[in-house]
Coordinates of C-alpha atoms and ligand atoms in Angstrom, one line a residue:
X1 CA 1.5 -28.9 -7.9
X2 CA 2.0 -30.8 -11.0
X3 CA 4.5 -31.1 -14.3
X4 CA 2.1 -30.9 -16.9
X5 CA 4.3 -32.3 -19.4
X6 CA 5.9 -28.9 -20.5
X7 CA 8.4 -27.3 -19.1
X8 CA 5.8 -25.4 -17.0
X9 CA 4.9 -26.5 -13.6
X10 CA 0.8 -26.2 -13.1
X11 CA -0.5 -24.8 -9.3
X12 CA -4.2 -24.2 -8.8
X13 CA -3.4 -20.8 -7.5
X14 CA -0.7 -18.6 -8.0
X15 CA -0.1 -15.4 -5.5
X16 CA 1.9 -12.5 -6.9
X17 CA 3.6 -10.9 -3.2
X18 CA 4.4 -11.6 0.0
X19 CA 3.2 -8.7 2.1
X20 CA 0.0 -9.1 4.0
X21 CA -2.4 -9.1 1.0
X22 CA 0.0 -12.3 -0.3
X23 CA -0.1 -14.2 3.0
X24 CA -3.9 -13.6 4.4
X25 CA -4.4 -14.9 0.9
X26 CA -2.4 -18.3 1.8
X27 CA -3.8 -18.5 5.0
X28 CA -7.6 -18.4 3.6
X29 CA -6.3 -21.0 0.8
X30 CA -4.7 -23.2 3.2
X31 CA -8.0 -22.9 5.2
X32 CA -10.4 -24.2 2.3
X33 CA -7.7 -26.9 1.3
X34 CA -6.8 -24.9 -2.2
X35 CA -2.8 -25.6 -3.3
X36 CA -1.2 -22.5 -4.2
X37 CA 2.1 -21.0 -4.6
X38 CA 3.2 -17.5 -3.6
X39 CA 5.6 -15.7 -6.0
X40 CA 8.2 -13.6 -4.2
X41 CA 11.1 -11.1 -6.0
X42 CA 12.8 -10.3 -3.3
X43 CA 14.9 -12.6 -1.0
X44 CA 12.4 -12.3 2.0
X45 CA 9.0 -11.9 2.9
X46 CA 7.0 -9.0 3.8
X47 CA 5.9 -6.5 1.0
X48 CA 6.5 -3.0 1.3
X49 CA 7.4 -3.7 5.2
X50 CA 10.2 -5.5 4.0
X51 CA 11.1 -2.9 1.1
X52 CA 10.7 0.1 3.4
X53 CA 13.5 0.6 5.8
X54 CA 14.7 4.3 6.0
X55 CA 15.6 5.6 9.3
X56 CA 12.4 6.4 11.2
X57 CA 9.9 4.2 9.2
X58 CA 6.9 3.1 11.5
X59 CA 3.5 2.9 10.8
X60 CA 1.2 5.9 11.5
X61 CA -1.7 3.4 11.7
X62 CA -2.1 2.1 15.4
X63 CA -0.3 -0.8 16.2
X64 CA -3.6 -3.1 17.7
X65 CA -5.3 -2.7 13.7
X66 CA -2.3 -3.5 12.4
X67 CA -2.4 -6.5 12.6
X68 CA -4.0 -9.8 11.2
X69 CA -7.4 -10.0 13.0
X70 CA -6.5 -14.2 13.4
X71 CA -3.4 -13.0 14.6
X72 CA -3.3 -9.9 17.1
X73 CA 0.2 -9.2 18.5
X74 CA 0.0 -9.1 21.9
X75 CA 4.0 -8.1 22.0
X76 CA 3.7 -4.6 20.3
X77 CA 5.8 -2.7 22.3
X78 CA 4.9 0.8 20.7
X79 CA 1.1 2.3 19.9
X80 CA 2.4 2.4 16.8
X81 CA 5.1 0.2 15.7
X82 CA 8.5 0.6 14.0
X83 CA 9.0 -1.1 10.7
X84 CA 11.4 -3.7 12.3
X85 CA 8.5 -5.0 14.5
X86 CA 5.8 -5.3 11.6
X87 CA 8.5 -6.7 9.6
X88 CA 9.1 -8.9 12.2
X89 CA 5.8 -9.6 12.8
X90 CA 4.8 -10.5 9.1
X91 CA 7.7 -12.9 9.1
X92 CA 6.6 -14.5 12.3
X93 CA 3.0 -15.2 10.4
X94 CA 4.6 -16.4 7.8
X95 CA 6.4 -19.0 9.5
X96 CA 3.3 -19.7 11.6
X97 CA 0.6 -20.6 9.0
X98 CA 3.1 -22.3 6.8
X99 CA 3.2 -20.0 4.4
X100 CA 7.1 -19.8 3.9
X101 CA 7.2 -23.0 2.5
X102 CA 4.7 -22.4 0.1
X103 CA 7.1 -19.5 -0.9
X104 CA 9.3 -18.9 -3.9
X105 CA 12.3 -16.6 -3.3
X106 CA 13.3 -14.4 -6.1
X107 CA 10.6 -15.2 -8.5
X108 CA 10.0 -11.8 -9.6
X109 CA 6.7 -12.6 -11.7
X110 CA 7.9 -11.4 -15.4
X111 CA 4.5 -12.3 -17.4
X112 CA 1.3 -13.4 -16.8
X113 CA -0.7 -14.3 -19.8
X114 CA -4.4 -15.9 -20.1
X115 CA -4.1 -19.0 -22.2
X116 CA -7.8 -18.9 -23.4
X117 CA -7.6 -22.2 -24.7
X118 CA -6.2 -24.2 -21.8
X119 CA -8.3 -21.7 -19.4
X120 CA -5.2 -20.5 -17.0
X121 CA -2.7 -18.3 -16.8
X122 CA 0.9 -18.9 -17.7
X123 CA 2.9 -17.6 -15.4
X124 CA 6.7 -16.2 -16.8
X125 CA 8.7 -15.9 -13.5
X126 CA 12.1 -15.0 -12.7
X127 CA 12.2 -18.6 -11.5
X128 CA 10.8 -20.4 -14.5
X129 CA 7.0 -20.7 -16.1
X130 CA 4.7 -22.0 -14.3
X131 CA 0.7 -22.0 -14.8
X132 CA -2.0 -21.1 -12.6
X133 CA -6.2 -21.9 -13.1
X134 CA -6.3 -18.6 -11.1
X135 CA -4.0 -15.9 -10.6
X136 CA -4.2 -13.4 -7.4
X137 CA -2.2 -10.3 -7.9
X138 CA -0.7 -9.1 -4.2
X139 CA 1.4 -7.1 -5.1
X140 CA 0.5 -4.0 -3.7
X141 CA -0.3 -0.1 -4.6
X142 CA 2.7 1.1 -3.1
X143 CA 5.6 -0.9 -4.4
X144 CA 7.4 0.4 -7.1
X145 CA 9.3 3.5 -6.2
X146 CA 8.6 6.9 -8.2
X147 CA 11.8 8.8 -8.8
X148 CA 11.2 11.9 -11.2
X149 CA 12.6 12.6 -14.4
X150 CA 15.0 15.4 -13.0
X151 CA 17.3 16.5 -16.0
X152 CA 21.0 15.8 -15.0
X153 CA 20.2 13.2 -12.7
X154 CA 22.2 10.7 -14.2
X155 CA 25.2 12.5 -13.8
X156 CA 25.4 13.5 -10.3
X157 CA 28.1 11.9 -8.5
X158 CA 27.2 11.3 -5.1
X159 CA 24.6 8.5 -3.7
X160 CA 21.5 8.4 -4.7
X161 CA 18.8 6.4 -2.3
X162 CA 14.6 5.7 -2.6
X163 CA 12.8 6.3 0.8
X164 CA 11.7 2.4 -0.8
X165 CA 15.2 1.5 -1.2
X166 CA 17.0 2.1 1.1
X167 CA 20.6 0.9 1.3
X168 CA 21.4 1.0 5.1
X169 CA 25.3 0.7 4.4
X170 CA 25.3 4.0 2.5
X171 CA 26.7 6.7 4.9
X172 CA 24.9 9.3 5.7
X173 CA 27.1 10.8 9.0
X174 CA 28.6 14.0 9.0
X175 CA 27.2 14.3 4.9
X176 CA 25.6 17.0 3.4
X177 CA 22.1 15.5 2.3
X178 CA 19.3 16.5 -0.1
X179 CA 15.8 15.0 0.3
X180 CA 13.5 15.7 -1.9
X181 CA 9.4 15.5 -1.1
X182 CA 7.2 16.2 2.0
X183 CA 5.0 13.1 2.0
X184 CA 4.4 10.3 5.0
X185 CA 8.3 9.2 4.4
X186 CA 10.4 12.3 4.6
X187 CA 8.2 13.6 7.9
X188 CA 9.6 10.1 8.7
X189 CA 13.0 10.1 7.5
X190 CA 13.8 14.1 8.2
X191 CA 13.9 13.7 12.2
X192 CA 15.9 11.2 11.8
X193 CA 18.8 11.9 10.1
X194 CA 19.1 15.8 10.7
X195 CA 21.3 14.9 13.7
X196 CA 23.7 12.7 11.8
X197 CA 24.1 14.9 8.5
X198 CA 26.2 17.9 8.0
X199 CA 23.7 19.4 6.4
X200 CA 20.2 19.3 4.8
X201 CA 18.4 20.6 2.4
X202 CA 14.9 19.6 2.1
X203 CA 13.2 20.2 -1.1
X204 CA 9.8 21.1 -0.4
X205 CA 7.2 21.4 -3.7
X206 CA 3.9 21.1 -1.5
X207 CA 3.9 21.9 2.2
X208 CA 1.7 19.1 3.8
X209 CA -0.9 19.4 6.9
X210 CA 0.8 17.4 9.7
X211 CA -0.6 16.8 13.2
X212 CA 0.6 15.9 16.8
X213 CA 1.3 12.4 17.2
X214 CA 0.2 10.6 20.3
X215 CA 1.9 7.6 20.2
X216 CA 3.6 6.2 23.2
X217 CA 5.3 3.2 24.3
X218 CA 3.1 0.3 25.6
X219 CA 3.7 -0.8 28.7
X220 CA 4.5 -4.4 30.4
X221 CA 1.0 -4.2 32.0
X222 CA -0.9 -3.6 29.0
X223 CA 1.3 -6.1 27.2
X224 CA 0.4 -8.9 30.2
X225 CA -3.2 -8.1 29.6
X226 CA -3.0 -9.0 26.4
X227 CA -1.1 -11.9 26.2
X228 CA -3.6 -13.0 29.6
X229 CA -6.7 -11.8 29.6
X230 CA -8.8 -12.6 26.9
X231 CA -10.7 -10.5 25.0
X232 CA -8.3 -6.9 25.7
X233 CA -6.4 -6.6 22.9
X234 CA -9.7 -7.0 20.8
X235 CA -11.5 -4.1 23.2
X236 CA -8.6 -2.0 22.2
X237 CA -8.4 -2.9 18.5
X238 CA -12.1 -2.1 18.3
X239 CA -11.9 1.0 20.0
X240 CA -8.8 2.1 17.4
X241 CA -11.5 1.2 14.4
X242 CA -14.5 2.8 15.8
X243 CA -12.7 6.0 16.4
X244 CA -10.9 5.8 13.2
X245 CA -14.1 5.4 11.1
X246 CA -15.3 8.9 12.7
X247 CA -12.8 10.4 10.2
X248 CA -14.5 9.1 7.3
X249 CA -17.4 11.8 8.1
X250 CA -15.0 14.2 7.1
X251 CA -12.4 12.6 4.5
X252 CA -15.3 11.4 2.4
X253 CA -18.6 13.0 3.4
X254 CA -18.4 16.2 4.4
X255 CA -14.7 17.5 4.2
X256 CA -16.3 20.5 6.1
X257 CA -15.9 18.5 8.9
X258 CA -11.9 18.1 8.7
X259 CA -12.0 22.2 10.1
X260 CA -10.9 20.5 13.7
X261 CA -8.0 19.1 11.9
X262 CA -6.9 22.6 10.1
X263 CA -7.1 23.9 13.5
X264 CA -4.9 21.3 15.6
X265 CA -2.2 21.5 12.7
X266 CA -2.0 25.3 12.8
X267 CA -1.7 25.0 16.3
X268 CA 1.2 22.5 16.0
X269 CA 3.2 24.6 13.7
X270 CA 2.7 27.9 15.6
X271 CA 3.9 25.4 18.7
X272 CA 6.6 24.4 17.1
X273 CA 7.9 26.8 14.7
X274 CA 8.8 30.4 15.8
X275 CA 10.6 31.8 12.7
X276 CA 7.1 33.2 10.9
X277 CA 9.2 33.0 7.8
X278 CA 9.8 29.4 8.2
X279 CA 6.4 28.7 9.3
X280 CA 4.6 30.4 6.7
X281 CA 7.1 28.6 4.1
X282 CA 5.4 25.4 6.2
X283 CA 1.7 26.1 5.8
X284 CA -0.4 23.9 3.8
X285 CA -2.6 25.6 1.2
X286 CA -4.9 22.6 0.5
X287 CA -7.7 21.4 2.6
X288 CA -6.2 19.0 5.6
X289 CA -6.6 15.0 4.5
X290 CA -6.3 15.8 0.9
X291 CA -3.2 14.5 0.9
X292 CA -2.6 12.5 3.8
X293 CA -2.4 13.3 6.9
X294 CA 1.1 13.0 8.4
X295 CA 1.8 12.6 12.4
X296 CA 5.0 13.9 14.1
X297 CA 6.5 15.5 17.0
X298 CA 10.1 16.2 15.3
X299 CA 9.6 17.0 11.9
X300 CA 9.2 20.8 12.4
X301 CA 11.6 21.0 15.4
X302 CA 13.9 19.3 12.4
X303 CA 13.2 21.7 10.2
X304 CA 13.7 24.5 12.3
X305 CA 17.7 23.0 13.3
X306 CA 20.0 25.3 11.9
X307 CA 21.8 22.6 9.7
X308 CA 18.7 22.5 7.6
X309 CA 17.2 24.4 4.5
X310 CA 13.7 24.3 3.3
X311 CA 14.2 24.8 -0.2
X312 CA 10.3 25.9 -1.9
X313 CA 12.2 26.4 -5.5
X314 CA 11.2 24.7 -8.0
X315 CA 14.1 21.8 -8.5
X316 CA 15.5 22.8 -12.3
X317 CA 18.6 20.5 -12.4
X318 CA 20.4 18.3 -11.0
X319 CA 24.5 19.0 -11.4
X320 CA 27.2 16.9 -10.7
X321 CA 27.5 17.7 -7.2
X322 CA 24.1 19.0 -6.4
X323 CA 20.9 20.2 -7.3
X324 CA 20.4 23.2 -9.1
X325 CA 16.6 25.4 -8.3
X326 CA 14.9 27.5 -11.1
X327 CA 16.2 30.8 -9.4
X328 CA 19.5 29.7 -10.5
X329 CA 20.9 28.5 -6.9
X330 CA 23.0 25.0 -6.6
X331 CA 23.2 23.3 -3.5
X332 CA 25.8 20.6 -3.1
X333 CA 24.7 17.6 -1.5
X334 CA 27.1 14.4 -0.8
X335 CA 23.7 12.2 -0.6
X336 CA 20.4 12.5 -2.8
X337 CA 17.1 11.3 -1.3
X338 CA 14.3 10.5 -2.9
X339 CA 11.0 10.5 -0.9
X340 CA 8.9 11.0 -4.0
X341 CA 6.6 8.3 -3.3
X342 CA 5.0 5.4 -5.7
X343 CA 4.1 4.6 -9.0
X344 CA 0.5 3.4 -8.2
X345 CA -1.8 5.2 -10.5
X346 CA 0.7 3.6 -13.2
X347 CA 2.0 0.6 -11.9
X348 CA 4.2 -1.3 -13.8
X349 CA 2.8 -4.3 -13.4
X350 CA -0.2 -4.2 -15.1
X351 CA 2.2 -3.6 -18.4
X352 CA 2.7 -7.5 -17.6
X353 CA -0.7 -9.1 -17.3
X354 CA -2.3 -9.8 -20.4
X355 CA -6.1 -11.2 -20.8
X356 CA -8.4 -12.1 -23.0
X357 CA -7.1 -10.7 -26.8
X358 CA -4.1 -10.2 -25.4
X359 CA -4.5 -6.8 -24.5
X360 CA -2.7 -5.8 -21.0
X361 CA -3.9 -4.5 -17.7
X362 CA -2.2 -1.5 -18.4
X363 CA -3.6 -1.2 -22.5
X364 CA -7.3 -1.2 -20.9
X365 CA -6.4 0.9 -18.3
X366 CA -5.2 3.7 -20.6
X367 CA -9.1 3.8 -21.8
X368 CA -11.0 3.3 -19.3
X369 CA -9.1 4.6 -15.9
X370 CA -7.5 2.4 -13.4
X371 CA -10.7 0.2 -12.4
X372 CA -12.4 -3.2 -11.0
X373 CA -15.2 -4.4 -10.2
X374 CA -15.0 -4.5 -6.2
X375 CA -11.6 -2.9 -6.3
X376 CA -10.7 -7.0 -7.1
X377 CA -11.6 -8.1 -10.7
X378 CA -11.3 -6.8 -14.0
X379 CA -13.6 -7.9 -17.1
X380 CA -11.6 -9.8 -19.9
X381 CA -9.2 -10.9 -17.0
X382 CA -10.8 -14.0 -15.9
X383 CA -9.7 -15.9 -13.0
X384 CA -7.9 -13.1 -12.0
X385 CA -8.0 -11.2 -8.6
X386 CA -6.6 -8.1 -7.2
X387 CA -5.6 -7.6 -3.6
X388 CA -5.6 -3.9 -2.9
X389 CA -6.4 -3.0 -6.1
X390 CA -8.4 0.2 -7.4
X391 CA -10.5 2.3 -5.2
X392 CA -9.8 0.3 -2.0
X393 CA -7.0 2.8 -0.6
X394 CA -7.7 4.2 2.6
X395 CA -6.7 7.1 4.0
X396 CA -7.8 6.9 8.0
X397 CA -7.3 3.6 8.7
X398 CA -5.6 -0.1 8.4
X399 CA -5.6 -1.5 4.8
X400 CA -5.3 -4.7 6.8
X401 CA -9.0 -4.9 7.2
X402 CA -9.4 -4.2 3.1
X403 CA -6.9 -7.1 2.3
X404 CA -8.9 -9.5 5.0
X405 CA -12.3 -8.3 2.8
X406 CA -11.1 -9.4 -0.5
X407 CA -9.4 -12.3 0.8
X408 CA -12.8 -13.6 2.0
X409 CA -14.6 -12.7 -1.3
X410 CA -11.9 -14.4 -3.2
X411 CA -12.3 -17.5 -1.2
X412 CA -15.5 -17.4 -1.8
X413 CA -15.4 -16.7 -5.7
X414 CA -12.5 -20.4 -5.7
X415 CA -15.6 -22.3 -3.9
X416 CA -18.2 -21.0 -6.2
X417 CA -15.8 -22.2 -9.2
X418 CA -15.5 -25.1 -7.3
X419 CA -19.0 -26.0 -6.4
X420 CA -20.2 -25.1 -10.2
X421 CA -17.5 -27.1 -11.8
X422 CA -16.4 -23.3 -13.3
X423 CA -13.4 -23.5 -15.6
X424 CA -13.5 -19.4 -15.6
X425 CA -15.3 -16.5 -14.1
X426 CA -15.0 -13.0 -15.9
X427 CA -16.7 -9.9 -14.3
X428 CA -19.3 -8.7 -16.5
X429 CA -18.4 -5.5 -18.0
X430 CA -22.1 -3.8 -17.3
X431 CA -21.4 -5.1 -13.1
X432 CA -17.9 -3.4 -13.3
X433 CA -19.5 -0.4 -15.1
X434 CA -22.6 0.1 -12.8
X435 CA -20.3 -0.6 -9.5
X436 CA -17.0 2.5 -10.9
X437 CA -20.0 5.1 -12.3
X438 CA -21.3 4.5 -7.9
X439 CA -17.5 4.7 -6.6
X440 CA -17.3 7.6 -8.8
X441 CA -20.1 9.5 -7.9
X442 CA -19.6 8.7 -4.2
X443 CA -15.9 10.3 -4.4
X444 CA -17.1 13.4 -6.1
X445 CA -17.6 15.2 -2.9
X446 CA -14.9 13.9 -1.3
X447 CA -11.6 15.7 0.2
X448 CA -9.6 13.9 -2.1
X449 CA -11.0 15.3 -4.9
X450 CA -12.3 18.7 -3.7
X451 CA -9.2 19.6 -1.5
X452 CA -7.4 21.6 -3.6
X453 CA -4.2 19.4 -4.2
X454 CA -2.3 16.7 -6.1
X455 CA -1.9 13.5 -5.0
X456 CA -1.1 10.2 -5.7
X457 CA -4.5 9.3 -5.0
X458 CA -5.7 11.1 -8.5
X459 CA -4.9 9.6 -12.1
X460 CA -3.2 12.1 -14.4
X461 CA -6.7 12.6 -16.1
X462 CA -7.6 13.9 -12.4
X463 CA -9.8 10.7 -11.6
X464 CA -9.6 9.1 -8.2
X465 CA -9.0 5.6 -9.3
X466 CA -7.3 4.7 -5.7
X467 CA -9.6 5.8 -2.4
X468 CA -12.5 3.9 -0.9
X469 CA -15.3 6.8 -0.8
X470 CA -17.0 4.9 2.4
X471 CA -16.8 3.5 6.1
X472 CA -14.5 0.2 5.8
X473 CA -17.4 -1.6 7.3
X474 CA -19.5 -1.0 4.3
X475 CA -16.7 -2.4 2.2
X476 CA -16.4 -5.6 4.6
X477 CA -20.0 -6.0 4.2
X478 CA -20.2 -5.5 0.3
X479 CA -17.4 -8.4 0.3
X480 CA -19.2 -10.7 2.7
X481 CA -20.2 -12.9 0.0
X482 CA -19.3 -13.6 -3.6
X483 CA -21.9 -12.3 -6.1
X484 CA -21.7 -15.1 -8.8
X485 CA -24.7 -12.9 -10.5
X486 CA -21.9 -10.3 -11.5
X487 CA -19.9 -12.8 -13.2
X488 CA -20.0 -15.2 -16.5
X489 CA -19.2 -18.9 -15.4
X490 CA -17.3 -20.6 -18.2
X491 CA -17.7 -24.2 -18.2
X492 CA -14.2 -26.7 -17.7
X493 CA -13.4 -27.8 -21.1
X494 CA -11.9 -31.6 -21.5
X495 CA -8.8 -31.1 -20.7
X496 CA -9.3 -31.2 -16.6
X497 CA -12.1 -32.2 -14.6
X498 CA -14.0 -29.6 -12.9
X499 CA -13.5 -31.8 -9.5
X500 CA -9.6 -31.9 -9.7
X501 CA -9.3 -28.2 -10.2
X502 CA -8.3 -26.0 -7.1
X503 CA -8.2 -29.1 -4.7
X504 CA -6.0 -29.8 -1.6
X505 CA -2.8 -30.4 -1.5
X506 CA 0.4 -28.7 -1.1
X507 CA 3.2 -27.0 -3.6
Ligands
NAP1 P1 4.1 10.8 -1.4 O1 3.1 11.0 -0.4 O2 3.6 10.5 -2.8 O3 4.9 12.1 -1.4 C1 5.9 12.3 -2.4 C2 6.5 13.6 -2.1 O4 7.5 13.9 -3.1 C3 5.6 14.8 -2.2 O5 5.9 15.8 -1.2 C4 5.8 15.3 -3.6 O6 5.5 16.7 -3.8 C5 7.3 15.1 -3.7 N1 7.7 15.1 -5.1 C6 7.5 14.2 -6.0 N2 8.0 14.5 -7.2 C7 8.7 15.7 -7.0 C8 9.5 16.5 -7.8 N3 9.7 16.2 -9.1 N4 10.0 17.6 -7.2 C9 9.8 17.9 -5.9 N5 9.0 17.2 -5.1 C10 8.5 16.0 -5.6 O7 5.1 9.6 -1.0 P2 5.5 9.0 0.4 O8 5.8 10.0 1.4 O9 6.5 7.9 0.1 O10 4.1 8.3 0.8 C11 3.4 7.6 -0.1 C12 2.3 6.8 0.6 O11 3.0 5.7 1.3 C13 1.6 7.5 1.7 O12 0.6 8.3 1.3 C14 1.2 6.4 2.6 O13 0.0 5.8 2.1 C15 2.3 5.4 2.5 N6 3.2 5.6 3.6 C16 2.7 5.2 4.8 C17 3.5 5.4 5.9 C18 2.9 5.0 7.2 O14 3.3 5.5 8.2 N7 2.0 4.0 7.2 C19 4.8 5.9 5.8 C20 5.3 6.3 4.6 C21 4.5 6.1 3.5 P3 4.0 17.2 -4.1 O15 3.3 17.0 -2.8 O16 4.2 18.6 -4.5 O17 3.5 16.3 -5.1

């Protein structure tokens, strides 16, 4: 890191996030010498496993994929883990690989501009300015919390919470609660906290397909393998991808195939549902894996409690002590619950990064659909990367192995720099064109766009700017190796040698 004369610090490489995308990045930087500096909002690391602490949270991923693949967890105690223990986990990395220290707390990043002159980005943070020759964007898909424009809400006079922002302190015991959505965090939530409430009302706009889940406790055995034999845990991670990728047949190639899936979920709710009222209020009326596929064992029990109401009217209002449906109804509620999901077809964030001309992520995103080239860059954004960013969303399996897959290619596009003495690389528009047209045309058949429902997953304009249409092995393959064909090399101008950028050392 150096003081460039201004008030701005310089860093070779600036990370935006410090959930897995932000520290596999580190790790692979520290591995190929590069200094870089990891820009954090909150007061902790850990991304959206830091963020996302409602009662119940866990992952429905298995536990042994993820993970780091450098750093399986021998210690999971569940097949698939609690949010504590990934937390806990990512933290543990963190301190591991020395990435903590490269870390700075509370540096919300404000502003990133390309300075076309100098060839960087300046960097406006909540911490001060900084520049960057490159700029990685970790920020992740699901981070900023979508909470719908419900008239009245603004005057309600009980608590209001996010699924995303959770406020432990805020009591929900004995309460009469309201949740609103039927997504991956209020099957999660629900279970949880129809015990402790008075009452609840759960607001339900689209009933969602959701499945047995298997997962089970691991036990000391298994765990002693783990830790002693070598070789176990990655048997049983392998198995957990192999198997996983056999959904892709039917999520992306033939959604046919997902009938299995209708069946087992039917069978669920007739299990575990008796009022046919109830249950037919419950069933889906979208193709399963459309939206995605949820896992529980309590959710419909919950639902079927007599403390709780599944409300299907539409939500008209909400009052001062309530919420008021279109059929003219309020229900009171002490305690407001958002599980509405994310803003990721419209993340705020790209309002803040501005390339070439000045124009912002978002600006060229209104014309031309959420896009990149490899789901990573963007043309007229050089020497900028994206770590989960469009089309390389997944909805079968760990997004860990997606992040590890652009963390190699982006590696690999800071050596090419390096070794060609490269001041900038932009995507070529035509590669970035040629690559969405194929991601498009692959998704056309998919479940995600044929199922029948809305999702986060499609753009208002109905386009699937978030999915990977394909086996996640393709997608590791494809980001093997950095394609410096697709790019235009910009030579260093005077101002720093090509040798001295993105060299070794430490923030
Ligand atoms: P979500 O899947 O986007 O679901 C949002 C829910 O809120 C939907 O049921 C939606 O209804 C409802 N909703 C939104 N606006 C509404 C309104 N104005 N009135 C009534 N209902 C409204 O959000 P999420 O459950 O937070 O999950 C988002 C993603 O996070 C998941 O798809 C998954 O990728 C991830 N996630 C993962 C895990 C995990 O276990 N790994 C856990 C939680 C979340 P409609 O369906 O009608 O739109």
């Amino acid at each position: 890191m150096v003081n460039n004369g201004s008030a701005a610090r310089h860093v070779p490489v600036a990370i935006v996030g410090t959930g897995f995308a932000g520290i596999a990045m580190s790790v692979a930087l520290q591995r190929d010498g590069v200094e870089h500096v990891l820009f954090e909002r909150a007061r902790d690391l850990g991304g959206t496993w830091r963020d996302n602490r409602y009662p119940g949270c866990r992952c429905d991923v298995p536990s042994h994929l993820y993970s780091f693949s450098f750093a399986l967890n021998p210690e999971w105690s569940e097949t698939y883990s609690t949010q504590p223990e990934i937390w806990e986990y990512l933290r543990r990395c963190a301190d591991r690989f020395d990435v903590r220290g490269r870390t700075r707390l509370g540096a919300e990043v404000e502003a990133a501009r390309w300075d076309e002159a100098g060839r960087r980005w300046v960097v406006d943070t909540a911490a001060g300015r900084w520049t960057a020759d490159v700029l990685v964007a970790g920020n992740g898909g699901l981070s900023e919390p979508s909470v719908p424009d419900l008239p009245g809400l603004d005057r309600f006079r009980g608590e209001v919470l996010h699924s995303a922002a959770w406020t432990p302190e805020t009591a929900l015991d004995g309460r009469r609660a309201a949740v609103i959505g039927t997504g991956a965090s209020a099957v999660q939530i629900v279970p949880e906290i129809q015990p402790r409430v008075a009452h609840l009302d759960l607001y339900q706009r689209t009933p969602a397909w959701v499945l047995p889940h298997t997962g089970r406790r691991i036990s000391g055995l298994e765990r002693w393998l783990y830790r002693n034999v070598p070789g176990t845990q990655r048997v049983a991670r392998w198995w957990v991808y192999w198997a996983r990728e056999l959904l892709v047949l039917g999520l992306a190639k033939n959604p046919r195939l997902v009938s299995p899936l209708r069946r087992l979920a039917i069978r669920h709710l007739e299990r575990q549902v008796a009022d046919p009222d109830l249950r037919a209020r419950l069933m889906p009326r979208f193709s399963p894996g459309c939206k995605r596929l949820l896992l529980s064992n309590q959710y419909y029990p919950a639902l079927a409690k007599p403390n709780v109401d599944v409300v299907t009217a539409a939500i008209a209002e909400v009052t001062e002590r309530g919420l008021r449906t279109a059929d003219g109804r309020e229900r009171e509620a002490d305690v407001l619950i958002f599980a509405t999901g994310f803003r990721v077809t419209d993340n705020p964030f790209a309002e803040r990064v501005r390339g070439r001309a000045g124009r912002s992520l978002a600006e060229v995103w209104t014309e031309t659909g959420q896009q990149a080239y490899r789901g990573t860059t963007v043309a007229g954004f050089p020497n900028f990367f994206l770590l989960m960013g469009p089309n390389t969303g997944l909805g079968h399996t760990s997004v860990v192995h997606m992040i590890e897959s652009q963390v190699r290619y982006v590696a690999g596009a800071l050596r090419a720099m390096r070794r060609r003495g490269a001041a900038a690389i932009d995507v070529r528009p035509e590669a970035q064109a040629a690559y969405n047209e194929r991601i498009q045309a692959a998704l056309r058949g998919s479940v995600w766009n044929t199922g029948g429902c809305a999702s986060w997953y499609l753009d208002a304009h109905g386009r699937n700017t978030t999915m990977w249409p394909d086996f996640t092995w393709r997608y590791r393959l494809l980001m093997r190796r950095f394609d410096p064909d697709a790019y235009r090399m910009e030579p260093t101008p005077g101002r720093r040698e090509p040798a001295s950028m993105l060299t070794a050392g430490r923030a």
